[in-house]
């Protein structure tokens, strides 16, 4: 089976712009979750989608949003980018959810906001 | 508020020895899950082990085992027979069981170096 893929792998954006990141889960997995990793704040959970519905959510402002399609692929959108949004964004997929004992992470998208 | 604390920012261990990484958490919930994740340098995050709070038996996965002390809200990870490939950042995490809109909360991480 192919692993979790994230596109693009690297991205440079300017403050005020918006960005969309994509995550393709392992075939058959219905859960996709998103994480932000920064040197200052560490690893933080953004949200989880399961069968096209947001099921769990971290403490991020509304500028961060996501969606999941019927084929389980997920996108994450950040609007009105700020310098502090520069981070490694990880996604993970699971057959049943983020509390499962099967979770597989992608390589991440490195976002730089200038 | 629920919190996860990893008190050891960095640790080192000799190859083949045993090391224990500490994690404490704070919650008023009774049902939850605890996790240890491993992030090797420049490689993808891996889920190492998961513990269900309602199970008293400590979870084990090959050389990795946990010491779950629910009353003390402690969840340490023991790595036996350490290998060079165990060098990584290790994150402890918590999420309450059931409900909706739950938050998966991570500790700040412990950087483990395995020395030959």
JSON list of C-alpha atoms in Angstrom, two decimals:
[
{"chain": "A", "resi": 1, "resn": "UNK", "atom": "CA", "xyz": [0.00, 0.00, 0.00]},
{"chain": "A", "resi": 2, "resn": "UNK", "atom": "CA", "xyz": [1.11, 3.52, -0.68]},
{"chain": "A", "resi": 3, "resn": "UNK", "atom": "CA", "xyz": [1.74, 5.63, 2.38]},
{"chain": "A", "resi": 4, "resn": "UNK", "atom": "CA", "xyz": [0.25, 8.96, 3.36]},
{"chain": "A", "resi": 5, "resn": "UNK", "atom": "CA", "xyz": [1.17, 11.64, 0.85]},
{"chain": "A", "resi": 6, "resn": "UNK", "atom": "CA", "xyz": [1.17, 15.38, 1.34]},
{"chain": "A", "resi": 7, "resn": "UNK", "atom": "CA", "xyz": [1.41, 18.05, -1.31]},
{"chain": "A", "resi": 8, "resn": "UNK", "atom": "CA", "xyz": [3.15, 20.31, -1.77]},
{"chain": "A", "resi": 9, "resn": "UNK", "atom": "CA", "xyz": [6.19, 19.39, 0.32]},
{"chain": "A", "resi": 10, "resn": "UNK", "atom": "CA", "xyz": [7.46, 22.97, 0.50]},
{"chain": "A", "resi": 11, "resn": "UNK", "atom": "CA", "xyz": [5.67, 26.26, 0.14]},
{"chain": "A", "resi": 12, "resn": "UNK", "atom": "CA", "xyz": [6.55, 29.91, 0.52]},
{"chain": "A", "resi": 13, "resn": "UNK", "atom": "CA", "xyz": [3.76, 32.44, 0.96]},
{"chain": "A", "resi": 14, "resn": "UNK", "atom": "CA", "xyz": [3.46, 36.10, 1.86]},
{"chain": "A", "resi": 15, "resn": "UNK", "atom": "CA", "xyz": [1.65, 37.51, 4.88]},
{"chain": "A", "resi": 16, "resn": "UNK", "atom": "CA", "xyz": [-2.03, 38.05, 4.18]},
{"chain": "A", "resi": 17, "resn": "UNK", "atom": "CA", "xyz": [-2.26, 35.36, 1.51]},
{"chain": "A", "resi": 18, "resn": "UNK", "atom": "CA", "xyz": [-4.10, 32.10, 1.90]},
{"chain": "A", "resi": 19, "resn": "UNK", "atom": "CA", "xyz": [-2.82, 28.59, 1.39]},
{"chain": "A", "resi": 20, "resn": "UNK", "atom": "CA", "xyz": [-4.29, 25.14, 0.81]},
{"chain": "A", "resi": 21, "resn": "UNK", "atom": "CA", "xyz": [-2.47, 21.97, 1.74]},
{"chain": "A", "resi": 22, "resn": "UNK", "atom": "CA", "xyz": [-3.48, 18.49, 0.61]},
{"chain": "A", "resi": 23, "resn": "UNK", "atom": "CA", "xyz": [-3.28, 15.10, 2.28]},
{"chain": "A", "resi": 24, "resn": "UNK", "atom": "CA", "xyz": [-4.03, 11.76, 0.64]},
{"chain": "A", "resi": 25, "resn": "UNK", "atom": "CA", "xyz": [-4.54, 8.98, 3.19]},
{"chain": "A", "resi": 26, "resn": "UNK", "atom": "CA", "xyz": [-3.73, 5.32, 2.91]},
{"chain": "A", "resi": 27, "resn": "UNK", "atom": "CA", "xyz": [-6.33, 3.53, 0.83]},
{"chain": "A", "resi": 28, "resn": "UNK", "atom": "CA", "xyz": [-9.26, 2.47, 2.97]},
{"chain": "A", "resi": 29, "resn": "UNK", "atom": "CA", "xyz": [-8.54, 4.89, 5.81]},
{"chain": "A", "resi": 30, "resn": "UNK", "atom": "CA", "xyz": [-11.47, 7.12, 6.71]},
{"chain": "A", "resi": 31, "resn": "UNK", "atom": "CA", "xyz": [-9.78, 9.38, 9.24]},
{"chain": "A", "resi": 32, "resn": "UNK", "atom": "CA", "xyz": [-7.39, 12.20, 8.40]},
{"chain": "A", "resi": 33, "resn": "UNK", "atom": "CA", "xyz": [-5.93, 14.43, 11.08]},
{"chain": "A", "resi": 34, "resn": "UNK", "atom": "CA", "xyz": [-3.78, 17.54, 10.82]},
{"chain": "A", "resi": 35, "resn": "UNK", "atom": "CA", "xyz": [-1.00, 18.87, 13.06]},
{"chain": "A", "resi": 36, "resn": "UNK", "atom": "CA", "xyz": [1.17, 21.97, 13.24]},
{"chain": "A", "resi": 37, "resn": "UNK", "atom": "CA", "xyz": [4.76, 21.69, 14.42]},
{"chain": "A", "resi": 38, "resn": "UNK", "atom": "CA", "xyz": [6.84, 24.76, 15.29]},
{"chain": "A", "resi": 39, "resn": "UNK", "atom": "CA", "xyz": [10.01, 25.21, 17.36]},
{"chain": "A", "resi": 40, "resn": "UNK", "atom": "CA", "xyz": [8.19, 27.53, 19.76]},
{"chain": "A", "resi": 41, "resn": "UNK", "atom": "CA", "xyz": [4.81, 25.91, 20.25]},
{"chain": "A", "resi": 42, "resn": "UNK", "atom": "CA", "xyz": [5.84, 22.33, 19.58]},
{"chain": "A", "resi": 43, "resn": "UNK", "atom": "CA", "xyz": [3.38, 19.85, 18.16]},
{"chain": "A", "resi": 44, "resn": "UNK", "atom": "CA", "xyz": [-0.26, 20.88, 18.14]},
{"chain": "A", "resi": 45, "resn": "UNK", "atom": "CA", "xyz": [-3.37, 19.14, 16.91]},
{"chain": "A", "resi": 46, "resn": "UNK", "atom": "CA", "xyz": [-5.48, 21.08, 14.42]},
{"chain": "A", "resi": 47, "resn": "UNK", "atom": "CA", "xyz": [-8.44, 18.85, 13.60]},
{"chain": "A", "resi": 48, "resn": "UNK", "atom": "CA", "xyz": [-9.59, 15.44, 12.50]},
{"chain": "A", "resi": 49, "resn": "UNK", "atom": "CA", "xyz": [-11.97, 14.52, 9.73]},
{"chain": "A", "resi": 50, "resn": "UNK", "atom": "CA", "xyz": [-13.76, 11.20, 9.54]},
{"chain": "A", "resi": 51, "resn": "UNK", "atom": "CA", "xyz": [-16.04, 10.31, 6.66]},
{"chain": "A", "resi": 52, "resn": "UNK", "atom": "CA", "xyz": [-16.20, 13.95, 5.55]},
{"chain": "A", "resi": 53, "resn": "UNK", "atom": "CA", "xyz": [-17.17, 15.26, 9.02]},
{"chain": "A", "resi": 54, "resn": "UNK", "atom": "CA", "xyz": [-14.98, 17.12, 11.47]},
{"chain": "A", "resi": 55, "resn": "UNK", "atom": "CA", "xyz": [-14.84, 14.92, 14.53]},
{"chain": "A", "resi": 56, "resn": "UNK", "atom": "CA", "xyz": [-12.18, 16.42, 16.81]},
{"chain": "A", "resi": 57, "resn": "UNK", "atom": "CA", "xyz": [-10.68, 19.87, 16.99]},
{"chain": "A", "resi": 58, "resn": "UNK", "atom": "CA", "xyz": [-7.76, 21.66, 18.59]},
{"chain": "A", "resi": 59, "resn": "UNK", "atom": "CA", "xyz": [-7.53, 25.25, 19.76]},
{"chain": "A", "resi": 60, "resn": "UNK", "atom": "CA", "xyz": [-6.78, 27.14, 16.58]},
{"chain": "A", "resi": 61, "resn": "UNK", "atom": "CA", "xyz": [-8.47, 30.27, 15.25]},
{"chain": "A", "resi": 62, "resn": "UNK", "atom": "CA", "xyz": [-11.05, 30.12, 12.51]},
{"chain": "A", "resi": 63, "resn": "UNK", "atom": "CA", "xyz": [-8.42, 31.05, 9.93]},
{"chain": "A", "resi": 64, "resn": "UNK", "atom": "CA", "xyz": [-7.53, 27.37, 9.98]},
{"chain": "A", "resi": 65, "resn": "UNK", "atom": "CA", "xyz": [-10.13, 25.21, 8.29]},
{"chain": "A", "resi": 66, "resn": "UNK", "atom": "CA", "xyz": [-10.32, 21.88, 6.61]},
{"chain": "A", "resi": 67, "resn": "UNK", "atom": "CA", "xyz": [-12.47, 19.54, 4.67]},
{"chain": "A", "resi": 68, "resn": "UNK", "atom": "CA", "xyz": [-12.53, 15.96, 3.57]},
{"chain": "A", "resi": 69, "resn": "UNK", "atom": "CA", "xyz": [-13.76, 14.58, 0.29]},
{"chain": "A", "resi": 70, "resn": "UNK", "atom": "CA", "xyz": [-15.69, 11.40, -0.39]},
{"chain": "A", "resi": 71, "resn": "UNK", "atom": "CA", "xyz": [-12.46, 9.62, -1.35]},
{"chain": "A", "resi": 72, "resn": "UNK", "atom": "CA", "xyz": [-11.07, 10.55, 2.11]},
{"chain": "A", "resi": 73, "resn": "UNK", "atom": "CA", "xyz": [-8.52, 12.99, 0.73]},
{"chain": "A", "resi": 74, "resn": "UNK", "atom": "CA", "xyz": [-8.34, 16.06, 2.92]},
{"chain": "A", "resi": 75, "resn": "UNK", "atom": "CA", "xyz": [-7.37, 19.67, 2.46]},
{"chain": "A", "resi": 76, "resn": "UNK", "atom": "CA", "xyz": [-6.39, 22.22, 5.05]},
{"chain": "A", "resi": 77, "resn": "UNK", "atom": "CA", "xyz": [-6.76, 25.92, 4.37]},
{"chain": "A", "resi": 78, "resn": "UNK", "atom": "CA", "xyz": [-5.17, 28.81, 6.20]},
{"chain": "A", "resi": 79, "resn": "UNK", "atom": "CA", "xyz": [-6.46, 32.26, 5.37]},
{"chain": "A", "resi": 80, "resn": "UNK", "atom": "CA", "xyz": [-4.82, 35.62, 6.03]},
{"chain": "A", "resi": 81, "resn": "UNK", "atom": "CA", "xyz": [-1.44, 34.10, 6.71]},
{"chain": "A", "resi": 82, "resn": "UNK", "atom": "CA", "xyz": [0.68, 35.41, 9.58]},
{"chain": "A", "resi": 83, "resn": "UNK", "atom": "CA", "xyz": [4.41, 35.02, 10.14]},
{"chain": "A", "resi": 84, "resn": "UNK", "atom": "CA", "xyz": [3.63, 32.70, 13.04]},
{"chain": "A", "resi": 85, "resn": "UNK", "atom": "CA", "xyz": [1.94, 30.26, 10.70]},
{"chain": "A", "resi": 86, "resn": "UNK", "atom": "CA", "xyz": [5.35, 29.22, 9.41]},
{"chain": "A", "resi": 87, "resn": "UNK", "atom": "CA", "xyz": [5.54, 25.58, 10.42]},
{"chain": "A", "resi": 88, "resn": "UNK", "atom": "CA", "xyz": [5.72, 21.98, 9.41]},
{"chain": "A", "resi": 89, "resn": "UNK", "atom": "CA", "xyz": [2.18, 20.76, 8.81]},
{"chain": "A", "resi": 90, "resn": "UNK", "atom": "CA", "xyz": [1.70, 17.05, 9.26]},
{"chain": "A", "resi": 91, "resn": "UNK", "atom": "CA", "xyz": [-1.23, 14.90, 8.42]},
{"chain": "A", "resi": 92, "resn": "UNK", "atom": "CA", "xyz": [-1.97, 11.37, 9.52]},
{"chain": "A", "resi": 93, "resn": "UNK", "atom": "CA", "xyz": [-4.45, 8.75, 8.43]},
{"chain": "A", "resi": 94, "resn": "UNK", "atom": "CA", "xyz": [-6.12, 5.95, 10.33]},
{"chain": "A", "resi": 95, "resn": "UNK", "atom": "CA", "xyz": [-8.78, 3.36, 9.60]},
{"chain": "A", "resi": 96, "resn": "UNK", "atom": "CA", "xyz": [-10.88, 4.44, 12.57]},
{"chain": "A", "resi": 97, "resn": "UNK", "atom": "CA", "xyz": [-9.56, 7.65, 14.10]},
{"chain": "A", "resi": 98, "resn": "UNK", "atom": "CA", "xyz": [-6.91, 9.50, 16.06]},
{"chain": "A", "resi": 99, "resn": "UNK", "atom": "CA", "xyz": [-7.51, 7.38, 19.17]},
{"chain": "A", "resi": 100, "resn": "UNK", "atom": "CA", "xyz": [-6.80, 4.18, 17.27]},
{"chain": "A", "resi": 101, "resn": "UNK", "atom": "CA", "xyz": [-3.65, 2.11, 17.58]},
{"chain": "A", "resi": 102, "resn": "UNK", "atom": "CA", "xyz": [-3.07, 2.46, 13.86]},
{"chain": "A", "resi": 103, "resn": "UNK", "atom": "CA", "xyz": [-1.99, 5.89, 12.72]},
{"chain": "A", "resi": 104, "resn": "UNK", "atom": "CA", "xyz": [0.29, 6.68, 9.83]},
{"chain": "A", "resi": 105, "resn": "UNK", "atom": "CA", "xyz": [1.88, 10.05, 9.25]},
{"chain": "A", "resi": 106, "resn": "UNK", "atom": "CA", "xyz": [2.87, 11.78, 6.06]},
{"chain": "A", "resi": 107, "resn": "UNK", "atom": "CA", "xyz": [6.20, 13.54, 5.48]},
{"chain": "A", "resi": 108, "resn": "UNK", "atom": "CA", "xyz": [4.71, 16.97, 6.08]},
{"chain": "A", "resi": 109, "resn": "UNK", "atom": "CA", "xyz": [4.44, 20.25, 4.23]},
{"chain": "A", "resi": 110, "resn": "UNK", "atom": "CA", "xyz": [6.96, 22.92, 5.21]},
{"chain": "A", "resi": 111, "resn": "UNK", "atom": "CA", "xyz": [5.22, 26.31, 5.01]},
{"chain": "A", "resi": 112, "resn": "UNK", "atom": "CA", "xyz": [7.24, 29.49, 5.20]},
{"chain": "A", "resi": 113, "resn": "UNK", "atom": "CA", "xyz": [5.42, 32.80, 5.52]},
{"chain": "A", "resi": 114, "resn": "UNK", "atom": "CA", "xyz": [7.42, 35.91, 4.67]},
{"chain": "B", "resi": 1, "resn": "UNK", "atom": "CA", "xyz": [-7.43, 22.56, 31.31]},
{"chain": "B", "resi": 2, "resn": "UNK", "atom": "CA", "xyz": [-5.86, 19.31, 30.26]},
{"chain": "B", "resi": 3, "resn": "UNK", "atom": "CA", "xyz": [-2.06, 19.38, 30.06]},
{"chain": "B", "resi": 4, "resn": "UNK", "atom": "CA", "xyz": [0.75, 16.98, 29.23]},
{"chain": "B", "resi": 5, "resn": "UNK", "atom": "CA", "xyz": [4.21, 17.48, 30.72]},
{"chain": "B", "resi": 6, "resn": "UNK", "atom": "CA", "xyz": [7.45, 15.89, 29.65]},
{"chain": "B", "resi": 7, "resn": "UNK", "atom": "CA", "xyz": [10.03, 17.00, 32.19]},
{"chain": "B", "resi": 8, "resn": "UNK", "atom": "CA", "xyz": [13.12, 15.73, 30.35]},
{"chain": "B", "resi": 9, "resn": "UNK", "atom": "CA", "xyz": [13.91, 17.90, 27.30]},
{"chain": "B", "resi": 10, "resn": "UNK", "atom": "CA", "xyz": [16.92, 15.74, 26.42]},
{"chain": "B", "resi": 11, "resn": "UNK", "atom": "CA", "xyz": [18.21, 12.32, 27.39]},
{"chain": "B", "resi": 12, "resn": "UNK", "atom": "CA", "xyz": [20.94, 10.00, 26.23]},
{"chain": "B", "resi": 13, "resn": "UNK", "atom": "CA", "xyz": [21.52, 6.28, 26.62]},
{"chain": "B", "resi": 14, "resn": "UNK", "atom": "CA", "xyz": [24.16, 3.80, 25.58]},
{"chain": "B", "resi": 15, "resn": "UNK", "atom": "CA", "xyz": [23.28, 1.30, 22.91]},
{"chain": "B", "resi": 16, "resn": "UNK", "atom": "CA", "xyz": [21.77, -1.91, 24.36]},
{"chain": "B", "resi": 17, "resn": "UNK", "atom": "CA", "xyz": [20.84, -0.25, 27.64]},
{"chain": "B", "resi": 18, "resn": "UNK", "atom": "CA", "xyz": [17.38, 0.62, 28.96]},
{"chain": "B", "resi": 19, "resn": "UNK", "atom": "CA", "xyz": [15.98, 4.13, 29.20]},
{"chain": "B", "resi": 20, "resn": "UNK", "atom": "CA", "xyz": [12.75, 5.52, 30.63]},
{"chain": "B", "resi": 21, "resn": "UNK", "atom": "CA", "xyz": [11.06, 8.69, 29.38]},
{"chain": "B", "resi": 22, "resn": "UNK", "atom": "CA", "xyz": [8.68, 10.45, 31.73]},
{"chain": "B", "resi": 23, "resn": "UNK", "atom": "CA", "xyz": [5.28, 11.92, 31.05]},
{"chain": "B", "resi": 24, "resn": "UNK", "atom": "CA", "xyz": [2.66, 13.30, 33.40]},
{"chain": "B", "resi": 25, "resn": "UNK", "atom": "CA", "xyz": [-0.74, 14.66, 32.51]},
{"chain": "B", "resi": 26, "resn": "UNK", "atom": "CA", "xyz": [-3.56, 16.48, 34.15]},
{"chain": "B", "resi": 27, "resn": "UNK", "atom": "CA", "xyz": [-7.22, 15.77, 33.52]},
{"chain": "B", "resi": 28, "resn": "UNK", "atom": "CA", "xyz": [-10.47, 15.44, 35.38]},
{"chain": "B", "resi": 29, "resn": "UNK", "atom": "CA", "xyz": [-11.70, 12.84, 32.92]},
{"chain": "B", "resi": 30, "resn": "UNK", "atom": "CA", "xyz": [-11.80, 9.14, 33.76]},
{"chain": "B", "resi": 31, "resn": "UNK", "atom": "CA", "xyz": [-11.78, 7.69, 30.26]},
{"chain": "B", "resi": 32, "resn": "UNK", "atom": "CA", "xyz": [-9.03, 8.66, 27.88]},
{"chain": "B", "resi": 33, "resn": "UNK", "atom": "CA", "xyz": [-6.21, 7.45, 25.68]},
{"chain": "B", "resi": 34, "resn": "UNK", "atom": "CA", "xyz": [-2.50, 8.06, 26.06]},
{"chain": "B", "resi": 35, "resn": "UNK", "atom": "CA", "xyz": [0.11, 7.79, 23.32]},
{"chain": "B", "resi": 36, "resn": "UNK", "atom": "CA", "xyz": [3.81, 7.88, 22.67]},
{"chain": "B", "resi": 37, "resn": "UNK", "atom": "CA", "xyz": [4.97, 9.08, 19.27]},
{"chain": "B", "resi": 38, "resn": "UNK", "atom": "CA", "xyz": [8.47, 8.92, 17.83]},
{"chain": "B", "resi": 39, "resn": "UNK", "atom": "CA", "xyz": [9.87, 11.44, 15.33]},
{"chain": "B", "resi": 40, "resn": "UNK", "atom": "CA", "xyz": [13.30, 10.39, 14.01]},
{"chain": "B", "resi": 41, "resn": "UNK", "atom": "CA", "xyz": [15.55, 13.10, 12.54]},
{"chain": "B", "resi": 42, "resn": "UNK", "atom": "CA", "xyz": [14.26, 14.06, 9.09]},
{"chain": "B", "resi": 43, "resn": "UNK", "atom": "CA", "xyz": [11.88, 11.11, 9.07]},
{"chain": "B", "resi": 44, "resn": "UNK", "atom": "CA", "xyz": [8.19, 10.64, 9.54]},
{"chain": "B", "resi": 45, "resn": "UNK", "atom": "CA", "xyz": [6.34, 10.54, 12.83]},
{"chain": "B", "resi": 46, "resn": "UNK", "atom": "CA", "xyz": [5.45, 7.08, 14.07]},
{"chain": "B", "resi": 47, "resn": "UNK", "atom": "CA", "xyz": [2.93, 5.98, 16.68]},
{"chain": "B", "resi": 48, "resn": "UNK", "atom": "CA", "xyz": [4.94, 3.85, 19.12]},
{"chain": "B", "resi": 49, "resn": "UNK", "atom": "CA", "xyz": [2.37, 2.75, 21.65]},
{"chain": "B", "resi": 50, "resn": "UNK", "atom": "CA", "xyz": [-1.14, 3.46, 22.89]},
{"chain": "B", "resi": 51, "resn": "UNK", "atom": "CA", "xyz": [-2.74, 2.95, 26.31]},
{"chain": "B", "resi": 52, "resn": "UNK", "atom": "CA", "xyz": [-6.44, 2.94, 27.10]},
{"chain": "B", "resi": 53, "resn": "UNK", "atom": "CA", "xyz": [-7.02, 4.43, 30.54]},
{"chain": "B", "resi": 54, "resn": "UNK", "atom": "CA", "xyz": [-9.67, 1.90, 31.53]},
{"chain": "B", "resi": 55, "resn": "UNK", "atom": "CA", "xyz": [-7.21, -0.97, 31.00]},
{"chain": "B", "resi": 56, "resn": "UNK", "atom": "CA", "xyz": [-4.98, -1.62, 33.98]},
{"chain": "B", "resi": 57, "resn": "UNK", "atom": "CA", "xyz": [-2.55, -3.74, 32.02]},
{"chain": "B", "resi": 58, "resn": "UNK", "atom": "CA", "xyz": [0.41, -1.78, 30.70]},
{"chain": "B", "resi": 59, "resn": "UNK", "atom": "CA", "xyz": [0.74, -1.72, 26.91]},
{"chain": "B", "resi": 60, "resn": "UNK", "atom": "CA", "xyz": [3.82, -3.25, 25.28]},
{"chain": "B", "resi": 61, "resn": "UNK", "atom": "CA", "xyz": [5.14, -3.25, 21.73]},
{"chain": "B", "resi": 62, "resn": "UNK", "atom": "CA", "xyz": [8.29, -5.30, 21.32]},
{"chain": "B", "resi": 63, "resn": "UNK", "atom": "CA", "xyz": [11.09, -3.34, 23.08]},
{"chain": "B", "resi": 64, "resn": "UNK", "atom": "CA", "xyz": [8.74, -0.53, 24.06]},
{"chain": "B", "resi": 65, "resn": "UNK", "atom": "CA", "xyz": [6.57, -0.69, 27.16]},
{"chain": "B", "resi": 66, "resn": "UNK", "atom": "CA", "xyz": [4.75, 1.80, 29.33]},
{"chain": "B", "resi": 67, "resn": "UNK", "atom": "CA", "xyz": [4.29, 2.21, 33.05]},
{"chain": "B", "resi": 68, "resn": "UNK", "atom": "CA", "xyz": [0.79, 3.63, 33.40]},
{"chain": "B", "resi": 69, "resn": "UNK", "atom": "CA", "xyz": [-0.06, 4.92, 36.87]},
{"chain": "B", "resi": 70, "resn": "UNK", "atom": "CA", "xyz": [-3.58, 6.29, 36.59]},
{"chain": "B", "resi": 71, "resn": "UNK", "atom": "CA", "xyz": [-3.86, 7.65, 40.13]},
{"chain": "B", "resi": 72, "resn": "UNK", "atom": "CA", "xyz": [-0.56, 9.47, 39.79]},
{"chain": "B", "resi": 73, "resn": "UNK", "atom": "CA", "xyz": [-1.44, 10.55, 36.22]},
{"chain": "B", "resi": 74, "resn": "UNK", "atom": "CA", "xyz": [1.89, 9.24, 35.01]},
{"chain": "B", "resi": 75, "resn": "UNK", "atom": "CA", "xyz": [2.65, 7.51, 31.72]},
{"chain": "B", "resi": 76, "resn": "UNK", "atom": "CA", "xyz": [6.33, 6.69, 31.22]},
{"chain": "B", "resi": 77, "resn": "UNK", "atom": "CA", "xyz": [7.88, 4.93, 28.24]},
{"chain": "B", "resi": 78, "resn": "UNK", "atom": "CA", "xyz": [10.58, 2.30, 28.72]},
{"chain": "B", "resi": 79, "resn": "UNK", "atom": "CA", "xyz": [12.82, 1.39, 25.82]},
{"chain": "B", "resi": 80, "resn": "UNK", "atom": "CA", "xyz": [14.75, -1.81, 26.36]},
{"chain": "B", "resi": 81, "resn": "UNK", "atom": "CA", "xyz": [17.88, -2.85, 24.49]},
{"chain": "B", "resi": 82, "resn": "UNK", "atom": "CA", "xyz": [18.20, 0.63, 22.97]},
{"chain": "B", "resi": 83, "resn": "UNK", "atom": "CA", "xyz": [19.25, 0.77, 19.34]},
{"chain": "B", "resi": 84, "resn": "UNK", "atom": "CA", "xyz": [20.81, 3.57, 17.29]},
{"chain": "B", "resi": 85, "resn": "UNK", "atom": "CA", "xyz": [17.55, 3.79, 15.35]},
{"chain": "B", "resi": 86, "resn": "UNK", "atom": "CA", "xyz": [15.75, 4.79, 18.55]},
{"chain": "B", "resi": 87, "resn": "UNK", "atom": "CA", "xyz": [17.41, 8.21, 18.33]},
{"chain": "B", "resi": 88, "resn": "UNK", "atom": "CA", "xyz": [14.47, 10.57, 17.92]},
{"chain": "B", "resi": 89, "resn": "UNK", "atom": "CA", "xyz": [12.13, 13.09, 19.50]},
{"chain": "B", "resi": 90, "resn": "UNK", "atom": "CA", "xyz": [9.51, 11.34, 21.59]},
{"chain": "B", "resi": 91, "resn": "UNK", "atom": "CA", "xyz": [6.14, 12.96, 22.24]},
{"chain": "B", "resi": 92, "resn": "UNK", "atom": "CA", "xyz": [3.60, 11.95, 24.84]},
{"chain": "B", "resi": 93, "resn": "UNK", "atom": "CA", "xyz": [-0.04, 12.76, 24.04]},
{"chain": "B", "resi": 94, "resn": "UNK", "atom": "CA", "xyz": [-3.51, 12.54, 25.56]},
{"chain": "B", "resi": 95, "resn": "UNK", "atom": "CA", "xyz": [-7.09, 12.60, 24.30]},
{"chain": "B", "resi": 96, "resn": "UNK", "atom": "CA", "xyz": [-10.27, 12.00, 26.21]},
{"chain": "B", "resi": 97, "resn": "UNK", "atom": "CA", "xyz": [-12.36, 9.05, 25.11]},
{"chain": "B", "resi": 98, "resn": "UNK", "atom": "CA", "xyz": [-15.68, 9.48, 23.42]},
{"chain": "B", "resi": 99, "resn": "UNK", "atom": "CA", "xyz": [-17.56, 12.71, 23.01]},
{"chain": "B", "resi": 100, "resn": "UNK", "atom": "CA", "xyz": [-16.85, 14.99, 20.12]},
{"chain": "B", "resi": 101, "resn": "UNK", "atom": "CA", "xyz": [-14.58, 17.88, 19.35]},
{"chain": "B", "resi": 102, "resn": "UNK", "atom": "CA", "xyz": [-11.88, 16.39, 21.55]},
{"chain": "B", "resi": 103, "resn": "UNK", "atom": "CA", "xyz": [-8.37, 17.86, 21.55]},
{"chain": "B", "resi": 104, "resn": "UNK", "atom": "CA", "xyz": [-5.29, 15.67, 21.19]},
{"chain": "B", "resi": 105, "resn": "UNK", "atom": "CA", "xyz": [-2.78, 17.33, 23.51]},
{"chain": "B", "resi": 106, "resn": "UNK", "atom": "CA", "xyz": [0.96, 16.84, 23.17]},
{"chain": "B", "resi": 107, "resn": "UNK", "atom": "CA", "xyz": [3.85, 17.31, 25.54]},
{"chain": "B", "resi": 108, "resn": "UNK", "atom": "CA", "xyz": [6.86, 19.37, 24.49]},
{"chain": "B", "resi": 109, "resn": "UNK", "atom": "CA", "xyz": [8.87, 16.28, 23.65]},
{"chain": "B", "resi": 110, "resn": "UNK", "atom": "CA", "xyz": [12.03, 14.52, 24.83]},
{"chain": "B", "resi": 111, "resn": "UNK", "atom": "CA", "xyz": [15.02, 14.35, 22.53]},
{"chain": "B", "resi": 112, "resn": "UNK", "atom": "CA", "xyz": [16.62, 10.92, 22.96]},
{"chain": "B", "resi": 113, "resn": "UNK", "atom": "CA", "xyz": [20.11, 10.18, 21.72]},
{"chain": "B", "resi": 114, "resn": "UNK", "atom": "CA", "xyz": [21.35, 6.60, 21.62]},
{"chain": "B", "resi": 115, "resn": "UNK", "atom": "CA", "xyz": [25.14, 6.46, 21.72]},
{"chain": "B", "resi": 116, "resn": "UNK", "atom": "CA", "xyz": [27.21, 3.63, 20.26]}
]
